[in-house]
């Protein structure tokens, strides 16, 4: 994979960014390795889930996390409408799940029929089986940010479902592709 070289400093002009600005931002932003996770919730008996790399722990006291969701996406709208949601950190062996839930045009009905999961005890939202770690969260704040919605949640339950070698094998996104730390 070849990474585009940018000048030492690329200044953006005031106003809307150009396509060149957006492309360079995407290229440079892809240089940050990020853990791959699934955000999920249930609204009116329907499950919603999507693959995300824009998440982070915010505070340990109380345990709080943040996720960035495209504001006009089904998952963005569903998490906004729901009080509770889950974040499941994926293992290297779960790349297929990451691909499925990141695909545009996944079906609204039956989205989770291809994904092994269990229901959270607090949230009743899907938690991906064999997740490296999972968190059940209650939304405490939402903040619009450009095209995205930043959702802050306090952790209400957490744990791990990974076993064996998967415990040391997180799925990582880097350079616009998925990678495993252990094979």
Short mmCIF file of C-alpha atoms in Angstrom, two decimals:
data_model
loop_
_atom_site.label_atom_id
_atom_site.label_comp_id
_atom_site.label_asym_id
_atom_site.label_seq_id
_atom_site.Cartn_x
_atom_site.Cartn_y
_atom_site.Cartn_z
CA UNK A 1 0.00 0.00 0.00
CA UNK A 2 1.37 3.35 -1.00
CA UNK A 3 0.69 6.37 1.18
CA UNK A 4 0.34 9.71 -0.56
CA UNK A 5 2.96 12.22 0.45
CA UNK A 6 1.66 15.61 1.49
CA UNK A 7 3.58 18.82 1.87
CA UNK A 8 4.78 19.44 5.42
CA UNK A 9 1.75 21.66 5.92
CA UNK A 10 -1.39 21.66 3.81
CA UNK A 11 -3.50 24.71 4.63
CA UNK A 12 -7.23 24.57 4.12
CA UNK A 13 -8.89 27.64 2.74
CA UNK A 14 -11.74 29.19 4.74
CA UNK A 15 -15.17 27.85 3.86
CA UNK A 16 -16.03 24.43 2.53
CA UNK A 17 -13.08 22.05 2.09
CA UNK A 18 -12.11 21.06 -1.46
CA UNK A 19 -12.17 17.44 -2.67
CA UNK A 20 -8.36 17.53 -2.43
CA UNK A 21 -8.62 18.61 1.23
CA UNK A 22 -11.09 15.82 2.00
CA UNK A 23 -8.98 13.17 0.21
CA UNK A 24 -5.82 14.24 2.04
CA UNK A 25 -7.66 14.29 5.37
CA UNK A 26 -8.92 10.74 4.77
CA UNK A 27 -5.44 9.55 3.81
CA UNK A 28 -3.71 11.13 6.79
CA UNK A 29 -6.51 10.14 9.20
CA UNK A 30 -6.16 6.51 8.08
CA UNK A 31 -2.62 6.58 9.52
CA UNK A 32 -4.07 6.31 13.03
CA UNK A 33 -4.56 2.71 14.10
CA UNK A 34 -7.92 2.17 15.78
CA UNK A 35 -9.68 -0.73 17.40
CA UNK A 36 -12.68 -2.02 15.49
CA UNK A 37 -15.99 -2.24 17.33
CA UNK A 38 -19.69 -2.71 16.74
CA UNK A 39 -22.25 -0.27 18.09
CA UNK A 40 -25.71 -1.76 18.51
CA UNK A 41 -29.07 -0.84 19.94
CA UNK A 42 -32.70 -1.91 19.80
CA UNK A 43 -35.55 0.47 19.06
CA UNK A 44 -39.19 -0.64 19.06
CA UNK A 45 -38.20 -4.30 18.75
CA UNK A 46 -35.78 -3.79 15.84
CA UNK A 47 -32.01 -4.28 16.13
CA UNK A 48 -29.56 -1.77 14.63
CA UNK A 49 -25.79 -2.28 14.44
CA UNK A 50 -22.78 -0.84 12.62
CA UNK A 51 -19.02 -1.20 12.56
CA UNK A 52 -17.12 1.77 14.02
CA UNK A 53 -13.53 2.82 14.60
CA UNK A 54 -14.38 6.25 16.03
CA UNK A 55 -14.79 5.43 19.72
CA UNK A 56 -12.81 6.13 22.85
CA UNK A 57 -12.85 5.84 26.62
CA UNK A 58 -13.54 9.30 28.06
CA UNK A 59 -13.35 8.85 31.83
CA UNK A 60 -12.75 6.14 34.40
CA UNK A 61 -14.80 7.81 37.15
CA UNK A 62 -17.53 7.27 36.26
CA UNK A 63 -16.67 4.89 33.40
CA UNK A 64 -17.70 6.83 30.29
CA UNK A 65 -17.20 6.29 26.57
CA UNK A 66 -17.81 8.23 23.37
CA UNK A 67 -18.67 7.04 19.87
CA UNK A 68 -18.80 9.00 16.62
CA UNK A 69 -21.66 8.05 14.29
CA UNK A 70 -22.62 9.46 10.91
CA UNK A 71 -25.58 11.67 11.83
CA UNK A 72 -27.87 10.59 8.99
CA UNK A 73 -27.14 6.87 9.29
CA UNK A 74 -29.65 4.34 10.59
CA UNK A 75 -27.38 3.59 13.55
CA UNK A 76 -26.97 7.30 14.31
CA UNK A 77 -30.72 7.82 14.30
CA UNK A 78 -31.36 4.63 16.30
CA UNK A 79 -28.81 5.40 19.02
CA UNK A 80 -30.23 8.94 19.25
CA UNK A 81 -33.71 7.47 19.76
CA UNK A 82 -32.59 4.86 22.28
CA UNK A 83 -31.54 5.29 25.89
CA UNK A 84 -29.18 2.30 25.87
CA UNK A 85 -26.63 0.95 23.37
CA UNK A 86 -23.70 -1.44 23.33
CA UNK A 87 -20.13 -1.31 22.09
CA UNK A 88 -18.48 -4.68 21.31
CA UNK A 89 -14.73 -4.66 20.59
CA UNK A 90 -13.97 -7.20 17.87
CA UNK A 91 -11.24 -9.80 17.73
CA UNK A 92 -9.11 -10.56 14.68
CA UNK A 93 -11.27 -13.58 13.87
CA UNK A 94 -14.36 -11.32 13.57
CA UNK A 95 -13.38 -9.43 10.42
CA UNK A 96 -16.36 -10.94 8.59
CA UNK A 97 -18.72 -9.36 11.13
CA UNK A 98 -16.92 -6.02 10.74
CA UNK A 99 -17.26 -6.21 6.94
CA UNK A 100 -20.96 -7.18 7.08
CA UNK A 101 -21.96 -4.41 9.49
CA UNK A 102 -19.86 -1.81 7.62
CA UNK A 103 -21.42 -2.59 4.24
CA UNK A 104 -23.69 0.08 2.81
CA UNK A 105 -27.16 -1.18 2.07
CA UNK A 106 -27.31 -3.93 4.68
CA UNK A 107 -30.94 -4.99 5.18
CA UNK A 108 -33.05 -3.32 7.82
CA UNK A 109 -34.87 -6.57 8.53
CA UNK A 110 -32.71 -9.49 9.53
CA UNK A 111 -29.51 -7.45 9.93
CA UNK A 112 -28.32 -9.57 12.84
CA UNK A 113 -29.33 -13.01 11.48
CA UNK A 114 -25.76 -13.49 10.17
CA UNK A 115 -24.10 -12.31 13.39
CA UNK A 116 -23.81 -14.43 16.55
CA UNK A 117 -24.85 -12.26 19.51
CA UNK A 118 -26.56 -12.23 22.88
CA UNK A 119 -28.70 -9.59 24.51
CA UNK A 120 -27.26 -7.28 27.13
CA UNK A 121 -28.67 -7.73 30.61
CA UNK A 122 -29.07 -3.97 31.13
CA UNK A 123 -29.66 -2.67 27.61
CA UNK A 124 -31.33 -5.64 25.88
CA UNK A 125 -29.22 -4.53 22.87
CA UNK A 126 -27.06 -6.97 20.89
CA UNK A 127 -23.59 -7.82 22.22
CA UNK A 128 -21.37 -9.64 19.71
CA UNK A 129 -20.49 -13.17 20.86
CA UNK A 130 -16.77 -13.71 21.53
CA UNK A 131 -16.20 -9.91 21.79
CA UNK A 132 -12.80 -8.93 23.14
CA UNK A 133 -14.67 -6.55 25.45
CA UNK A 134 -18.22 -5.27 25.61
CA UNK A 135 -19.83 -2.27 27.23
CA UNK A 136 -23.50 -1.54 27.82
CA UNK A 137 -23.97 2.21 27.87
CA UNK A 138 -26.64 4.73 28.77
CA UNK A 139 -26.56 7.95 26.75
CA UNK A 140 -25.79 11.00 28.87
CA UNK A 141 -25.04 13.52 26.09
CA UNK A 142 -25.08 13.93 22.32
CA UNK A 143 -23.19 16.56 20.38
CA UNK A 144 -23.55 17.32 16.66
CA UNK A 145 -20.12 17.68 15.02
CA UNK A 146 -20.08 18.45 11.27
CA UNK A 147 -21.62 15.40 9.55
CA UNK A 148 -21.44 13.25 12.68
CA UNK A 149 -23.03 12.82 16.06
CA UNK A 150 -20.83 12.33 19.11
CA UNK A 151 -22.67 10.16 21.62
CA UNK A 152 -21.41 10.02 25.19
CA UNK A 153 -22.51 7.11 27.34
CA UNK A 154 -21.91 6.01 30.90
CA UNK A 155 -21.07 2.34 31.26
CA UNK A 156 -23.81 0.36 33.03
CA UNK A 157 -22.32 -3.13 32.48
CA UNK A 158 -19.17 -4.54 30.87
CA UNK A 159 -17.25 -7.74 30.36
CA UNK A 160 -15.45 -9.99 27.91
CA UNK A 161 -16.66 -12.95 25.89
CA UNK A 162 -13.37 -13.75 24.10
CA UNK A 163 -11.60 -17.01 24.84
CA UNK A 164 -8.33 -18.70 23.92
CA UNK A 165 -6.08 -16.96 21.41
CA UNK A 166 -8.75 -14.34 20.62
CA UNK A 167 -8.05 -12.67 23.98
CA UNK A 168 -4.74 -11.36 22.56
CA UNK A 169 -5.92 -10.71 18.99
CA UNK A 170 -7.83 -7.43 18.55
CA UNK A 171 -9.08 -6.37 15.12
CA UNK A 172 -7.39 -3.09 14.16
CA UNK A 173 -8.10 -0.64 11.35
CA UNK A 174 -5.05 1.06 9.83
CA UNK A 175 -4.30 2.45 6.38
CA UNK A 176 -7.91 1.94 5.25
CA UNK A 177 -7.76 -1.82 5.93
CA UNK A 178 -8.30 -4.31 8.74
CA UNK A 179 -5.29 -5.93 10.42
CA UNK A 180 -4.69 -8.50 13.12
CA UNK A 181 -1.97 -8.19 15.73
CA UNK A 182 -1.64 -11.98 16.07
CA UNK A 183 -2.17 -14.67 13.46
#
